[in-house]
Amino acid sequence: MIQQGNISVSTENIFPIIKKFLYSDHDIFLRELISNAVDATQKLQTLSRIGDVKGELGETKIEIVLDEAAGTITVKDKGLGMTAEEINKYINQVAFSGAKEFVEKYNDKLEQNQIIGHFGLGFYSAFMVASKVEIITKSFKTDEAAKWSCDGSTTYTIEEDPRTDRGTDIILYINDESKEFLDKLKIQNILSKFCKFLPVEIEFDGKIINNPKPIWKQKPTELTTEDYEKFYNELYPFSEPPLFWIHLNVEVPFNLNGILYFPKVKPDVEPQRNKIQLYSNQVFVTDDVKDVVPEFLMLLHGVIDSPDIPLNVSRSYLQGDARVKQVNQYITRKVADKLDEMFRNEREVYENKWESINLFVKYGMISEEKFAEKARKFCLLTDIQDANYTIDEYLEKVKPLQTDKDKKVVFLYTNDPTKQHAYIVNVERRGYNVLNLNGMLDNHFVQHLETKVENITLKRVDADTLDKLVDKDEKPVSLLGEDEEKNLKELFESKIANTAYSVETKALNTDDDFITITKPEFEQRMKTMSQMGGMSFYGAMPDTYKVQVNTNHPLASRVLKDTDDDSKAKIIMQSIDLAKLSQGTLQGEELTNFIKRSVEMI
Ligand code: ADP
Ligand code: MG
């Protein structure tokens, strides 16, 4: 008996569209067919468990067979199979209309590779690579087997088949444009991308290619540190062991399992994104989890497995999806809880890992309000002596000495301890503490702290406002008269003759530096920000400097008393160059002149 029919009478043929438009990700045909085989196997196992299927199930592994000579790829399962009637219902009707709906809905988005997952095309994705597809299947319910055949037109045939064992073979006759799939390595690559953790054993070329019980599906209480580290190594061979991890496990209000690893981060290396893999019931979906995972956690590694994240949708849809938002919030909360717990229970261990963790925490604080609230408790500030403080601890520490006249607590920081060494020594001499904020994100973090922590202000050690930091009662009185001060100022101005520099005289201690060159705090920050992208307006602004002359320094009176104009100029230029030298900004022609002048002065 041969039955012939039209898959679809009333509508246009979608096969050419499937073939043409899904070019970008042809690989997924194999994932679709294998996940159908997995479904059929798991359904059978469930029926057997509840007693609807009698007797032993026997071997249930799925086999992929490549026959280069015949030009075919076959996916074989020993699942529940289909009767001829079921083929008619599920393949000809349900699956076809599903595929048709999918293609019509996402035609344009597919072309731009905008669809996450591509689930929804199902069985008919076989026609992306095959000119003809056969299904040979025997249901567990009947003794008769059936064969369905379709050559990529809207007509099909169903006939009886001599097959006697339960299960389904899907045979693809690979079309001329898709010959690349008739290659062992190619198939192996696709399998290891999509099928590595499928829940039923998959055999290709005599080998089982998957791990059907990945640890993210197991209970955390049954797993050891070694298990987690081994799995990490399986996901990312050759990488350093992770710092720690979080095992995610929820059922309500959505279903989600996964493990997020915190990788070791090197201070100067941009951490890699796209390391989190998204799975749906152990089927690999994508490693581009943008929109599913909060932006700041894209730097983590690991897997997230959730059948509840909608997969056959476009990115723009995903952003607004309520379930995705919930997943996002859940993950953010879990990460914050874990860090909080580590900080409270093993602060020393936490501090030792802070060098790596700080990037995540700071990124999180800058980008997620909710996370920032929680992180206030476990975000650490490190000073240049390498001591760590929470924000509140630090506030208490520096409050007594570093409160300015507006009652704000001033956090002093350096973003380059080597270059700013002279300034650091200078402020430390006054008993102030200096934070080391030289990390990748610290410029943004400084802004964040200032806006979120009440009553503090941050100043870089080379900022111009530093001397006004604390209103001391006994200020040194100037040893110079008013006229002499004015004289000194004008002398410097005439010798520098550069509009980028403004000169100011100030009475400091006799052992304070003679010359201090600073830049406005505001300008500094804007410049650094513009280097990091954006705000190019500030980047184009010329640098300005403030030259502060200590009127109480012995050199001040020496300059004034010197009667030789040439030697006066030399002292002035020499002291300015020395100030620049200590900041590492003396370069090029200025440096050459300085060396020449120094030699002359000897
Ligand atoms: P979906 O998997 O989303 O249901 P598909 O187009 O992939 O959609 O498959 C359509 C239907 O065809 C399945 O729901 C199932 O009933 C049937 N089917 C496909 N492959 C098999 C198989 N290997 N064994 C048994 N039934 C299958
Ligand atoms: Mg399917």
PDB file of C-alpha atoms in Angstrom, residues 46-47 100 111 143 154 175 178 185 247 257 276 286 288 416 511 519 551 571-572 575 595:
ATOM      1  CA  THR A  46       8.784   7.732  30.880  1.00  0.00           C
ATOM      2  CA  LEU A  47       6.101   5.421  29.458  1.00  0.00           C
ATOM      3  CA  LYS A 100       5.732  27.273   8.215  1.00  0.00           C
ATOM      4  CA  GLU A 111      18.563  36.608   7.464  1.00  0.00           C
ATOM      5  CA  ASP A 143       4.036  -4.494  14.634  1.00  0.00           C
ATOM      6  CA  THR A 154       4.935  19.531  -1.080  1.00  0.00           C
ATOM      7  CA  ASN A 175      21.917  17.936  -1.586  1.00  0.00           C
ATOM      8  CA  SER A 178      25.643  20.817   1.184  1.00  0.00           C
ATOM      9  CA  LEU A 185      35.263  16.111  11.053  1.00  0.00           C
ATOM     10  CA  HIS A 247      25.624  26.531  41.436  1.00  0.00           C
ATOM     11  CA  ASN A 257      20.062  25.196  36.430  1.00  0.00           C
ATOM     12  CA  ILE A 276      28.774  31.483  29.220  1.00  0.00           C
ATOM     13  CA  THR A 286      24.212  29.792  22.051  1.00  0.00           C
ATOM     14  CA  ASP A 288      26.078  34.716  23.045  1.00  0.00           C
ATOM     15  CA  ASP A 416      49.345  55.484  38.752  1.00  0.00           C
ATOM     16  CA  ASP A 511      60.697  71.760  54.111  1.00  0.00           C
ATOM     17  CA  LYS A 519      46.197  69.868  37.119  1.00  0.00           C
ATOM     18  CA  THR A 551      57.249  81.356  49.458  1.00  0.00           C
ATOM     19  CA  ILE A 571      67.029  78.620  39.147  1.00  0.00           C
ATOM     20  CA  ILE A 572      63.413  79.129  38.103  1.00  0.00           C
ATOM     21  CA  SER A 575      63.016  74.060  39.756  1.00  0.00           C
ATOM     22  CA  ILE A 595      70.137  68.130  30.936  1.00  0.00           C
TER      23      ILE A 595
END
